[in-house]
Short mmCIF file of C-alpha atoms in Angstrom, two decimals:
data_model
loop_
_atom_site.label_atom_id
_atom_site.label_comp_id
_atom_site.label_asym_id
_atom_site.label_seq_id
_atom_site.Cartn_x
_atom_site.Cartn_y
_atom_site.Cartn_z
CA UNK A 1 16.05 60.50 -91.78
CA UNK A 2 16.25 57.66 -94.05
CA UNK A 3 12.62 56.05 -95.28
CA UNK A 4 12.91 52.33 -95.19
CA UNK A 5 10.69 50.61 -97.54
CA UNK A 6 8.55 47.58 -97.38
CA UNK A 7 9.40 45.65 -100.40
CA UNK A 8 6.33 43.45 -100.46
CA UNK A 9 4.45 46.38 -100.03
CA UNK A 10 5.43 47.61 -102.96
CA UNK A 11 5.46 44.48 -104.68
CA UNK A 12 1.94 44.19 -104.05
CA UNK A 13 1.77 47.92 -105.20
CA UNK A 14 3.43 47.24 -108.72
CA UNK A 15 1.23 43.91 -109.15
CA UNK A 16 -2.28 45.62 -108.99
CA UNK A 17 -1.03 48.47 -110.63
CA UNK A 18 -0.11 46.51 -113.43
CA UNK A 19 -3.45 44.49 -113.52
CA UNK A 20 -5.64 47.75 -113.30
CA UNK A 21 -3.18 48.47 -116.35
CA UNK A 22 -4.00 45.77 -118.48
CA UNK A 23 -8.03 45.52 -117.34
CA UNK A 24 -7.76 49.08 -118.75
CA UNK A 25 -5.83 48.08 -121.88
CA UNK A 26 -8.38 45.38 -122.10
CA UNK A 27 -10.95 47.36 -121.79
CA UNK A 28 -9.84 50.00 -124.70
CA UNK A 29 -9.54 46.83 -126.52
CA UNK A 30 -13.13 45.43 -126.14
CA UNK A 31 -14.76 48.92 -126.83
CA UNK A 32 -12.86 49.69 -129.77
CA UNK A 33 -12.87 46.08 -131.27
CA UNK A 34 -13.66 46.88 -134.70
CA UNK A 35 -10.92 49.69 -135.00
CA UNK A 36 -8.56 46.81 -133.36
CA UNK A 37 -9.43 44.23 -135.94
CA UNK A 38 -8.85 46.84 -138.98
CA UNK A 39 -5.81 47.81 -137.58
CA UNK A 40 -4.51 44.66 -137.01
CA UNK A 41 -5.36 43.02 -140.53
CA UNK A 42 -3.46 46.61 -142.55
CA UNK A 43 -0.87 46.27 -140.80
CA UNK A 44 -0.52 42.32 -141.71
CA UNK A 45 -1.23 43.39 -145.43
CA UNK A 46 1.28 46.31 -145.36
CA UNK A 47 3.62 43.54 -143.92
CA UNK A 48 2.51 40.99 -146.64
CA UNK A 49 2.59 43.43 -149.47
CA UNK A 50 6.36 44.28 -148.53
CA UNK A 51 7.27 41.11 -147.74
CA UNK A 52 5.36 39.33 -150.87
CA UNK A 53 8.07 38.80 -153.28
CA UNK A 54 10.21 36.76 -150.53
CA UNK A 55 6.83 34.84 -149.45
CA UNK A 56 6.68 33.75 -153.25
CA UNK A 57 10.04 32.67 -153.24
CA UNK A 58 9.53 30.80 -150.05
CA UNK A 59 6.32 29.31 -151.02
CA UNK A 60 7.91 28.01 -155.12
CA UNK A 61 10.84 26.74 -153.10
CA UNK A 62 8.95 24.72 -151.39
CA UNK A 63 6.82 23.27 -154.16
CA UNK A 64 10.06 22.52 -156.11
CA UNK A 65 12.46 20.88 -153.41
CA UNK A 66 10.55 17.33 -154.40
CA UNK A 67 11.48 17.17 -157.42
CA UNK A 68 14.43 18.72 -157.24
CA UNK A 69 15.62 16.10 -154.34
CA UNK A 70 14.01 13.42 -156.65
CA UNK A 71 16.26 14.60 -159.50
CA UNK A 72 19.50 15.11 -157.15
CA UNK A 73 19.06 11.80 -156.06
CA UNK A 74 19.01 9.92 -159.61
CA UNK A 75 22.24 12.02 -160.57
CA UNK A 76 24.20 11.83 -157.67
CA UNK A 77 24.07 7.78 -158.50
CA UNK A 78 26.37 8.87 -161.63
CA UNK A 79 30.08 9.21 -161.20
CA UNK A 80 32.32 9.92 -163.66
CA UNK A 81 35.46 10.65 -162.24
CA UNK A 82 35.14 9.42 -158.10
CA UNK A 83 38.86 11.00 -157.17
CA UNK A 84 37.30 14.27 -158.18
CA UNK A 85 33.81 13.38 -156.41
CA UNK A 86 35.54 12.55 -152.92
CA UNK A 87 38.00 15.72 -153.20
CA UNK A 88 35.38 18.38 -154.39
CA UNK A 89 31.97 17.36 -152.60
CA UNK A 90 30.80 21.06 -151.98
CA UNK A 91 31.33 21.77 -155.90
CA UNK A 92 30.18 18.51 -157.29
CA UNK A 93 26.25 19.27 -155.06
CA UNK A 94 26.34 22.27 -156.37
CA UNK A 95 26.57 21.49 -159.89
CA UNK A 96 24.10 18.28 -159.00
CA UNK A 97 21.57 20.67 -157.85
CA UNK A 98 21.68 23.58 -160.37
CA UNK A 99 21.25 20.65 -163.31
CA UNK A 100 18.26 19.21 -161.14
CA UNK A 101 16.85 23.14 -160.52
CA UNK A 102 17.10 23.21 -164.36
CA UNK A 103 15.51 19.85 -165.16
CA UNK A 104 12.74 20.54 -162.85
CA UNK A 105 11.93 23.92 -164.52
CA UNK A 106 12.12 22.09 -168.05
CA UNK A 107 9.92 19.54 -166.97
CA UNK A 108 7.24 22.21 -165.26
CA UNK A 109 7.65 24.50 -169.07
CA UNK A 110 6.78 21.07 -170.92
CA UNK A 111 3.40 20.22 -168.94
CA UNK A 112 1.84 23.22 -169.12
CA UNK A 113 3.16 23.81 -173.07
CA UNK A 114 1.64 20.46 -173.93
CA UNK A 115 -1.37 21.44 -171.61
CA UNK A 116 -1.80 24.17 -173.45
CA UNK A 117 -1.14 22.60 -177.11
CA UNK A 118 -3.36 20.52 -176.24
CA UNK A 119 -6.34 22.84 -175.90
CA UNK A 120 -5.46 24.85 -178.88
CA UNK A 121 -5.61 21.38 -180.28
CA UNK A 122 -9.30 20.59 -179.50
CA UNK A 123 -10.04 23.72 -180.10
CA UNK A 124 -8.76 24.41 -183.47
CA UNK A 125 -10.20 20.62 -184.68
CA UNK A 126 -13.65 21.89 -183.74
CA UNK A 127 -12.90 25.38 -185.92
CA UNK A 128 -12.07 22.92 -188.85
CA UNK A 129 -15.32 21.36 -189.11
CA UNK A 130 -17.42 24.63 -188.59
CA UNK A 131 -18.63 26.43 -191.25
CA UNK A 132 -18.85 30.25 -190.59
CA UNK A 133 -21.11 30.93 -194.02
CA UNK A 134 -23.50 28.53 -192.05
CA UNK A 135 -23.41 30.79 -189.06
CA UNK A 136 -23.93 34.00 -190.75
CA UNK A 137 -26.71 33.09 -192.57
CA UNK A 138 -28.06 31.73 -188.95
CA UNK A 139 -26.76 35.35 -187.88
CA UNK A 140 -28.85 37.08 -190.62
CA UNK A 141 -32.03 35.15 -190.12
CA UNK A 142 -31.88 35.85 -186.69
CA UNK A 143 -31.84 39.78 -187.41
CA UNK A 144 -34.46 39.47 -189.88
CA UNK A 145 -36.68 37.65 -186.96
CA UNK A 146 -36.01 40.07 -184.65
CA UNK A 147 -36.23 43.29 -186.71
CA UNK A 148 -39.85 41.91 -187.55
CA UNK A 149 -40.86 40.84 -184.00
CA UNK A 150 -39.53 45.41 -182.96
CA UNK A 151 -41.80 46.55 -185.59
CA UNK A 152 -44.65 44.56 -184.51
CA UNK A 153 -43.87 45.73 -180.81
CA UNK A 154 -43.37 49.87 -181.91
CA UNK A 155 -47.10 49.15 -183.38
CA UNK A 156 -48.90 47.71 -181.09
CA UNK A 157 -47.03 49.93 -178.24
CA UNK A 158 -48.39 53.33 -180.37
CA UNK A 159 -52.21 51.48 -180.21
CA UNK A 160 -51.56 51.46 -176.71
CA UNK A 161 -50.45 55.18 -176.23
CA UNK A 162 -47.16 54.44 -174.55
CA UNK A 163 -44.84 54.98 -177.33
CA UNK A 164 -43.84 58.40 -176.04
CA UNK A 165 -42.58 57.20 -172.70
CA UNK A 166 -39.74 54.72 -174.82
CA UNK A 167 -37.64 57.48 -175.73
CA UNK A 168 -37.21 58.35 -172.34
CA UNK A 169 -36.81 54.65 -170.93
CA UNK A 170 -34.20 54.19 -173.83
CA UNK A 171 -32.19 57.23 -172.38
CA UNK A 172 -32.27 55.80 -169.04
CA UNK A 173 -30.92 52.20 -170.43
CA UNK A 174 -28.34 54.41 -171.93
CA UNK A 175 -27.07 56.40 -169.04
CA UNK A 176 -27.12 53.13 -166.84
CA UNK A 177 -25.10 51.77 -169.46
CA UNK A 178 -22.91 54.22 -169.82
CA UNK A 179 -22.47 53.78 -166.06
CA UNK A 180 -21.64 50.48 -166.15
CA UNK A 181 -19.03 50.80 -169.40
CA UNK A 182 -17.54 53.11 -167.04
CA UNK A 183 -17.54 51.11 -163.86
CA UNK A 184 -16.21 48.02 -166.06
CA UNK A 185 -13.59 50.08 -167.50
CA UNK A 186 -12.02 51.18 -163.97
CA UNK A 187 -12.29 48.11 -162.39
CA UNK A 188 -10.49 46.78 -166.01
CA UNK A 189 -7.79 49.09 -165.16
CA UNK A 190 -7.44 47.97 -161.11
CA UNK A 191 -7.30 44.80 -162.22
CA UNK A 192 -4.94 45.03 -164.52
CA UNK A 193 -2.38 46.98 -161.98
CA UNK A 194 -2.75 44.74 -159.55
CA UNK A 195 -1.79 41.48 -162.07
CA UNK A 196 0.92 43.69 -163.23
CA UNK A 197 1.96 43.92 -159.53
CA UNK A 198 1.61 40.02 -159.17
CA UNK A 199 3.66 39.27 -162.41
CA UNK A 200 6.58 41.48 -160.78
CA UNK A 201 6.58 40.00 -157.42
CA UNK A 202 6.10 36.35 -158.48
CA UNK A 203 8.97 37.05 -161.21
CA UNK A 204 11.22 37.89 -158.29
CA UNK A 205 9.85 34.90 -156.27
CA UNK A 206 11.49 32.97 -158.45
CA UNK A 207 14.77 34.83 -157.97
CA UNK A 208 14.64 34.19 -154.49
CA UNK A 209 13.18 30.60 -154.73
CA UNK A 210 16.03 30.04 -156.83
CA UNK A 211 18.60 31.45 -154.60
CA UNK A 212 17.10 29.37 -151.29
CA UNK A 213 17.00 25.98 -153.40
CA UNK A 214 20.87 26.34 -154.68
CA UNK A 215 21.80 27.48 -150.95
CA UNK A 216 19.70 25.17 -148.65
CA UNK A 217 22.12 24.16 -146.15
CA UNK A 218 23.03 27.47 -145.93
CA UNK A 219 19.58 28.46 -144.75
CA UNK A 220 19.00 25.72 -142.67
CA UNK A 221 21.85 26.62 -140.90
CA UNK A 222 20.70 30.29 -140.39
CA UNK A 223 17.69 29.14 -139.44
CA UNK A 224 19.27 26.70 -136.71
CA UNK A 225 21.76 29.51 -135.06
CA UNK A 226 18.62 32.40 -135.03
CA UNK A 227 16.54 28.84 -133.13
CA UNK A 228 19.59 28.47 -131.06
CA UNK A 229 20.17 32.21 -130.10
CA UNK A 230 16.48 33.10 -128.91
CA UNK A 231 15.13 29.63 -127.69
CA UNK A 232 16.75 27.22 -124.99
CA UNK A 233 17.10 23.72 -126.15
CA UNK A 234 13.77 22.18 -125.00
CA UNK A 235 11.79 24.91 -126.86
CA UNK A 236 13.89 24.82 -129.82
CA UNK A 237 13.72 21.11 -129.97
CA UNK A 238 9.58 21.63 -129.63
CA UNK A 239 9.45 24.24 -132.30
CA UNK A 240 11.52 21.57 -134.99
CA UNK A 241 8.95 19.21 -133.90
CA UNK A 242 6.03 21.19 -134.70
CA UNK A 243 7.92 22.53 -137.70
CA UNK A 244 8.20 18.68 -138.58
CA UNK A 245 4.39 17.98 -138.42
CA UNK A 246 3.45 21.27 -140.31
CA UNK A 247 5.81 20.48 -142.97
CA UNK A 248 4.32 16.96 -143.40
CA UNK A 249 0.52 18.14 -143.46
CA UNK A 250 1.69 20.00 -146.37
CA UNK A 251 3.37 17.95 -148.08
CA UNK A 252 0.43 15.40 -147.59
CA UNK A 253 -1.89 17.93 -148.78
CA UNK A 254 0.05 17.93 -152.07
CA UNK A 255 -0.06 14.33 -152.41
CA UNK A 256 -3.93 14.26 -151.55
CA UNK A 257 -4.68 17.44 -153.85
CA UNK A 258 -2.57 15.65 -157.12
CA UNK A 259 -5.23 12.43 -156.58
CA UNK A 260 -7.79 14.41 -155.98
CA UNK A 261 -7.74 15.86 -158.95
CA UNK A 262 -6.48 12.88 -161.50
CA UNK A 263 -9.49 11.18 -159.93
CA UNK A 264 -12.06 14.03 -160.49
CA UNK A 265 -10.40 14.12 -164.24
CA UNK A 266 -11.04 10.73 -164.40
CA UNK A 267 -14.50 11.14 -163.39
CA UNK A 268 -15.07 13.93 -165.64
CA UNK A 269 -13.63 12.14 -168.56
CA UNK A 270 -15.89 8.89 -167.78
CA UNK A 271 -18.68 11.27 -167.74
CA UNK A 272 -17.76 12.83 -170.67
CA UNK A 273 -17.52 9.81 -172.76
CA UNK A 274 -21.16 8.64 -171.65
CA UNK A 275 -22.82 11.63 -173.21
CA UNK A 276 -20.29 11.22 -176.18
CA UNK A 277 -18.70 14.60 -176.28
CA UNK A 278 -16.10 15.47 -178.39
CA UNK A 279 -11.95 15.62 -177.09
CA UNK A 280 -13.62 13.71 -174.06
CA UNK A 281 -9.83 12.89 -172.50
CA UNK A 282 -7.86 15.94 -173.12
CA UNK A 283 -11.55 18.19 -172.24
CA UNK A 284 -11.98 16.38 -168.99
CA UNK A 285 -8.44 16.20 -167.81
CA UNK A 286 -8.11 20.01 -168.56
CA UNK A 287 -11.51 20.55 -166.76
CA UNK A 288 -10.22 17.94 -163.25
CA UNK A 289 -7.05 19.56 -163.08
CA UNK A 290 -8.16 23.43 -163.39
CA UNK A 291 -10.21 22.83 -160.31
CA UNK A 292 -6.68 23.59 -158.36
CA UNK A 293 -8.42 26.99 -158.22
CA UNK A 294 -11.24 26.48 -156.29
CA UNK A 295 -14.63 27.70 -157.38
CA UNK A 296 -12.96 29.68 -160.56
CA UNK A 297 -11.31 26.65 -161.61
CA UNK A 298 -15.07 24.44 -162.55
CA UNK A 299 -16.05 27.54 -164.39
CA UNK A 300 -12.28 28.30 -166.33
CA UNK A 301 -11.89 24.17 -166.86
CA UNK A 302 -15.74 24.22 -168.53
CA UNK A 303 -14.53 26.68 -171.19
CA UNK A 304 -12.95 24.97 -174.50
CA UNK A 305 -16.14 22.22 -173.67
CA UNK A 306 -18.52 24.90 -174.02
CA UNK A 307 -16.48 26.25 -177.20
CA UNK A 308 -16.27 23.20 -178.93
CA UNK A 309 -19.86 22.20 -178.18
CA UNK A 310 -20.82 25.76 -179.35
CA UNK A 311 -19.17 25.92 -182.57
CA UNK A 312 -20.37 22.73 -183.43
CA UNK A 313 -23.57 21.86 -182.14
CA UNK A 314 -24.83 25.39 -181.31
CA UNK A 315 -25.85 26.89 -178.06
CA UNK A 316 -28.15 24.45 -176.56
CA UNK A 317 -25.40 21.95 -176.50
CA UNK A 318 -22.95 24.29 -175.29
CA UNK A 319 -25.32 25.18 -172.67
CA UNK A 320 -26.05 21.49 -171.92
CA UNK A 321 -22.29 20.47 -171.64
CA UNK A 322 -21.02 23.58 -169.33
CA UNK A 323 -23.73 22.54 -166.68
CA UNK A 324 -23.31 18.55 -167.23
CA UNK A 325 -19.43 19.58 -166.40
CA UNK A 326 -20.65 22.19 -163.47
CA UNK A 327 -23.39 19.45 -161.68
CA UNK A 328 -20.79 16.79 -162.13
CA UNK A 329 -17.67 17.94 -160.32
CA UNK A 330 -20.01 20.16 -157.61
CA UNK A 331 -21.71 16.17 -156.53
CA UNK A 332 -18.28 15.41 -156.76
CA UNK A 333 -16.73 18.16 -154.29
CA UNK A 334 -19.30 17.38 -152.35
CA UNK A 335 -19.51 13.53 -151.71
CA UNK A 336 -15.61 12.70 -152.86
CA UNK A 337 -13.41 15.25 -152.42
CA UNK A 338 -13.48 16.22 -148.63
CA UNK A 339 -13.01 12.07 -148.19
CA UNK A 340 -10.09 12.24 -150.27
CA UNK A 341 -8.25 15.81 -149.01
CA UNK A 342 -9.27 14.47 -145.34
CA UNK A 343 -7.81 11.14 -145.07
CA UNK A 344 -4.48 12.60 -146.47
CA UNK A 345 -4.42 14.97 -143.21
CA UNK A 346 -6.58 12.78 -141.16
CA UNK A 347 -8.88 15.06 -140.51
CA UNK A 348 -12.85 14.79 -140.79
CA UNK A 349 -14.82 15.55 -143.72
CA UNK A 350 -17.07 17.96 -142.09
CA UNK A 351 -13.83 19.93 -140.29
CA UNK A 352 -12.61 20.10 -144.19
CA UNK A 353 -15.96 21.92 -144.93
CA UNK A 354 -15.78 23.94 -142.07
CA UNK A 355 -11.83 24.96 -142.96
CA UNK A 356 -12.88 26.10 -146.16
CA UNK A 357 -15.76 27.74 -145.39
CA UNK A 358 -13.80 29.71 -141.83
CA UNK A 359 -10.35 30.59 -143.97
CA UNK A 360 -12.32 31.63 -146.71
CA UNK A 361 -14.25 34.08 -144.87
CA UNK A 362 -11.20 35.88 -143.80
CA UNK A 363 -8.91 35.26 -146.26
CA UNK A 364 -10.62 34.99 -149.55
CA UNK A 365 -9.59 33.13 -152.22
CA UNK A 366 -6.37 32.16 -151.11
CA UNK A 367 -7.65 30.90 -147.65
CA UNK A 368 -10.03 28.94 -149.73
CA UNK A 369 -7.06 27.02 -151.46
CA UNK A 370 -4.93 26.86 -148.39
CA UNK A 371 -7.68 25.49 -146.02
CA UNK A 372 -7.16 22.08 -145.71
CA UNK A 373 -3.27 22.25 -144.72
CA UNK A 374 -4.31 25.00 -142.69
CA UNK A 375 -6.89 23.43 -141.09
CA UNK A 376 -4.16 20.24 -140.18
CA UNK A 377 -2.07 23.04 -138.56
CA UNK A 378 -4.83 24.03 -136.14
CA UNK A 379 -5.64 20.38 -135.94
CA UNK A 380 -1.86 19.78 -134.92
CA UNK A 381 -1.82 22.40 -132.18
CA UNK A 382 -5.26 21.32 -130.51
CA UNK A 383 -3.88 17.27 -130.85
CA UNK A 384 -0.89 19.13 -128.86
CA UNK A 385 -3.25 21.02 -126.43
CA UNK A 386 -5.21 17.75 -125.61
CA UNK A 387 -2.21 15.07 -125.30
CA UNK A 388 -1.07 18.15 -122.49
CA UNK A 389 -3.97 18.28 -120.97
CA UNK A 390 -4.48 14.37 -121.27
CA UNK A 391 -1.42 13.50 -119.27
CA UNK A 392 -1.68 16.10 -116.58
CA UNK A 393 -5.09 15.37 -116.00
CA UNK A 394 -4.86 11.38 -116.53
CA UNK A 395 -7.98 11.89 -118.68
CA UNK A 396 -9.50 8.80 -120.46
CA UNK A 397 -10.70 9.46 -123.95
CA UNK A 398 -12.67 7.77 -126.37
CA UNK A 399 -10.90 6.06 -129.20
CA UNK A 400 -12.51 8.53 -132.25
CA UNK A 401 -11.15 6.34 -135.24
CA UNK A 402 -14.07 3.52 -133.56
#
């Protein structure tokens, strides 16, 4: 005898099956949260670390197709021979693009050589007009000082009976020393693998940033058919827009970052010149335009300053310029700077904070530099989430810009 089924039975069956499933699934979830979380983030490194020379290349492609467009589009105004132009488009691009890939590298090698020159400049002027037989003879007196002030201390430390217990205090400086030396010299040696390791995959970011800049359309394309494949039209069309809006909070960011910066080298240099310091332009435009690197970059762009003061003026001016530089650009980052970066995304000063503060947290150093654009991605999908929500509900809001 046959059995003859109810199908919305088992419907029904298969539905709270399958939500006694996921409650479970949820439940593993919430109880093992931490293991989740680790899990989750090695497997995005292992997928990062793999994937990190082609993320370069994506990522230098990107910061070159300005001026490589801005360079394409000055020589594709020259013709010399227009029969050959209309008959060999494809090849006449291509050679239009590889000389504007090469003048944009040129141009990128000549800032940062005269950058550089320029240090060693400032650097080397303040070496001329030191005088190192002055400084040993500061060196020696120093020595003699301090010799005189030990020997007064070893007496007066026998009168007191305590003598005895420095040799062993002096052997446990030593072995916490010796620690140290040896903690130093390990981390010296991670470090120095892991910048190896960067040097190899940034050198073959280029490769690929290369290879995506002379072959654009040819991604674009790619990209289009994979869109055109998995998505129907309305979602594809959605994802281009949102594509659209990402790309221009970054490309804002860029412009806001670039005045940022000349304006906090400005600063810097205005400040610089009050207090009369030496190589006041090229010390403060180095020190503005280090700051790229957040946090590191104050303390890196402070550094031929504090040599130049040094070697000329001695420590306490050294010690007065580094912080003059250090108090200076922190009021600055903190009254200026999230102004600046925000109205180039058009996003609060205080959600700029927050950004940093949030990406940094869970991405370090790099989510530190990358906060503000992505900040203006999250701030695109919520404007998304509320328009939605806006029309289906027929919500008034409040005008914020008021």
């Amino acid at each position: 005898m046959k059995i003859k089924l109810d199908h919305g039975y088992m419907k029904k069956i298969k539905y709270i099956t399958l939500g006694f499933v996921i409650i479970y699934i949820i439940y593993l979830v919430m109880t093992n949260i931490g293991d989740v979380i680790n899990g989750v983030s090695d497997a995005f490194s292992f997928i990062v670390k793999i994937l990190s020379p082609f993320l370069w290349g994506l990522a230098i492609a990107y910061l070159l197709n300005p001026l490589v467009r801005y360079f394409e589009k000055i020589l594709s105004k020259i013709r010399i021979n227009k029969k050959w132009d209309r008959n060999h488009r494809k090849q006449r691009r291509t050679i239009i693009r590889g000389i504007s890939l090469f003048l944009t590298i040129i141009s990128i090698i000549v800032i940062i050589t005269l950058l550089v020159n320029s240090v060693f400049v400032m650097i080397n002027g303040s070496f001329r007009e030191f005088n190192i037989s002055d400084l040993l003879k500061e060196i020696t007196d120093r020595f003699k000082n301090y010799s005189k002030e030990l020997s007064g201390l070893d007496e007066t430390l026998n009168n007191m009976g305590i003598a005895a217990n420095i040799t062993q205090f002096v052997r446990q400086i030593a072995e916490g020393l010796v620690a140290q030396i040896t903690n130093i010299a390990t981390s010296i040696t991670t470090r120095v693998t892991t910048i190896g390791r960067y040097v190899i995959d940034i050198s073959f970011g280029f490769v690929f940033a290369f290879n995506f800049i002379m072959n654009k359309e040819y991604f674009q394309n790619l990209l289009e058919n994979a869109m055109r494949l998995v998505l129907s039209e309305k979602k594809k069309n959605g994802l281009k827009e949102i594509l659209h809006e990402i790309n221009i909070v970054f490309l804002s960011f860029i412009r806001g970052k670039i005045i940022d910066l000349t304006l906090l080298s400005f600063v810097t240099v205005i400040s610089l010149i009050i207090i009369q310091s030496d190589y006041a332009f090229i010390v403060g435009t180095f020190a503005g335009y280090t700051n790229i690197i957040p946090y590191l970059g104050t303390w890196i762009g402070i550094i031929p300053a504090v040599i130049i003061a040094l070697v000329k003026d001695g420590w306490q001016a050294a010690l007065f310029v580094g912080a003059y530089i250090v108090i200076i650009q922190q009021v600055y980052y903190v009254f200026v700077s999230p102004k600046i970066q925000g109205k180039s995304i058009g996003m609060h000063p205080v959600f700029i904070l927050l950004a940093m503060f949030v990406f940094g947290k869970f991405f370090g150093l790099l989510g530190v530099i990358l906060s503000i654009p992505m900040g203006g991605i999250v701030k695109i999908f919520i404007n998304r989430w509320v328009k939605r929500r806006q029309d289906k509900k027929s919500i008034a809001l409040i005008d914020l810009k008021k």
